[in-house]
Short mmCIF file of C-alpha atoms in Angstrom, two decimals:
data_model
loop_
_atom_site.label_atom_id
_atom_site.label_comp_id
_atom_site.label_asym_id
_atom_site.label_seq_id
_atom_site.Cartn_x
_atom_site.Cartn_y
_atom_site.Cartn_z
CA MET A 1 113.68 77.79 99.19
CA LYS A 2 109.80 77.39 99.30
CA HIS A 3 107.84 79.95 101.10
CA THR A 4 104.47 79.24 102.31
CA ILE A 5 101.87 81.70 103.86
CA ARG A 6 99.02 80.11 106.13
CA GLU A 7 96.26 81.91 108.26
CA CYS A 8 96.64 81.40 112.04
CA THR A 9 93.96 79.65 114.03
CA LEU A 10 93.19 79.68 117.69
CA ASP A 11 94.91 76.41 117.92
CA ASP A 12 98.16 78.52 116.96
CA ILE A 13 98.05 81.00 119.87
CA HIS A 14 100.98 79.56 121.89
CA ILE A 15 103.21 79.52 118.90
CA LEU A 16 102.00 82.97 117.87
CA ARG A 17 102.86 84.38 121.44
CA GLU A 18 106.26 82.60 121.61
CA PHE A 19 107.19 83.74 118.12
CA SER A 20 105.87 87.44 118.86
CA TYR A 21 107.92 87.54 122.11
CA LYS A 22 111.04 86.32 120.15
CA THR A 23 110.80 88.64 117.31
CA TYR A 24 109.60 91.78 118.97
CA ASN A 25 112.50 91.30 121.70
CA GLU A 26 115.24 90.67 118.85
CA THR A 27 113.78 93.89 117.20
CA PHE A 28 113.49 96.39 119.86
CA ARG A 29 115.43 95.22 122.94
CA HIS A 30 118.25 97.48 122.19
CA MET A 31 115.89 100.45 122.46
CA ASN A 32 114.41 99.58 125.72
CA THR A 33 115.35 98.85 129.40
CA PRO A 34 114.77 95.01 130.30
CA SER A 35 111.95 96.20 132.74
CA ASN A 36 110.24 98.04 130.00
CA MET A 37 110.56 95.41 127.49
CA LYS A 38 109.21 92.81 129.82
CA ALA A 39 106.30 95.09 130.82
CA TYR A 40 105.58 95.55 127.16
CA LEU A 41 105.76 92.00 126.12
CA GLU A 42 103.47 90.87 128.71
CA LYS A 43 100.86 93.40 128.13
CA ALA A 44 101.10 93.26 124.22
CA PHE A 45 101.22 89.39 123.89
CA ASP A 46 98.99 88.39 126.80
CA ILE A 47 97.29 85.17 126.00
CA ASN A 48 93.78 86.61 126.39
CA LYS A 49 94.57 89.69 124.43
CA LEU A 50 96.01 87.45 121.67
CA ARG A 51 92.84 85.40 121.86
CA ASP A 52 90.59 88.25 121.47
CA GLU A 53 92.55 89.42 118.44
CA LEU A 54 92.54 85.99 116.75
CA LEU A 55 88.72 85.64 117.58
CA ASN A 56 88.16 89.09 115.93
CA SER A 57 86.74 88.64 112.44
CA SER A 58 88.12 91.93 111.35
CA SER A 59 91.69 90.93 112.24
CA LEU A 60 93.84 88.22 110.34
CA PHE A 61 97.21 86.58 111.33
CA TYR A 62 99.39 84.67 108.95
CA PHE A 63 102.40 82.68 109.45
CA LEU A 64 105.17 82.71 106.75
CA TYR A 65 107.10 79.51 106.51
CA ALA A 66 110.42 79.03 104.67
CA ASP A 67 111.05 75.46 103.96
CA GLU A 68 108.42 74.51 106.61
CA GLU A 69 110.30 76.44 109.36
CA LEU A 70 108.37 79.53 110.74
CA ALA A 71 110.17 82.49 109.65
CA GLY A 72 107.65 85.35 110.29
CA TYR A 73 104.15 86.42 110.84
CA PHE A 74 101.94 89.40 110.18
CA LYS A 75 98.58 90.76 111.19
CA LEU A 76 96.14 92.57 109.12
CA ASN A 77 93.35 94.57 110.27
CA GLU A 78 90.04 95.30 108.11
CA TYR A 79 87.98 98.51 108.72
CA ALA A 80 86.36 97.70 112.19
CA ALA A 81 89.63 96.63 113.56
CA GLN A 82 92.16 99.36 112.20
CA THR A 83 94.21 101.41 114.66
CA ASP A 84 94.53 104.56 112.56
CA ILE A 85 92.84 105.46 109.17
CA ASN A 86 89.68 103.58 109.71
CA ASP A 87 88.93 103.23 105.86
CA PRO A 88 86.38 100.68 104.93
CA GLN A 89 88.28 100.39 101.59
CA SER A 90 91.69 99.64 103.08
CA ILE A 91 93.47 96.95 105.07
CA GLU A 92 96.04 97.95 107.77
CA ILE A 93 99.13 96.09 108.39
CA GLU A 94 99.48 96.31 112.34
CA ARG A 95 102.34 93.94 112.72
CA ILE A 96 104.86 92.32 110.44
CA TYR A 97 107.98 90.39 112.01
CA VAL A 98 110.47 87.91 110.60
CA THR A 99 113.22 85.99 112.17
CA LYS A 100 116.84 87.10 111.90
#
């Protein structure tokens, strides 16, 4: 099996949103009510929010392909975009999801 990683661009926003919905739902739906899950997905993966994140030069999204099929994605945050430690010498992995 051949694996490829490529950086996401703004042109990928709809694929990223759809894949984010799918993988987050697969991972966490058993721990949430349907209404809580729907509310979270709509807020976390709002198209305008994703656009802002993709345009943020301190955040990087990458797709992982397995034999040319989208199999996962991850989001990295450099210092200015980090949600926790805010260390200029570190990179934060904010999200990492793969298909089942």
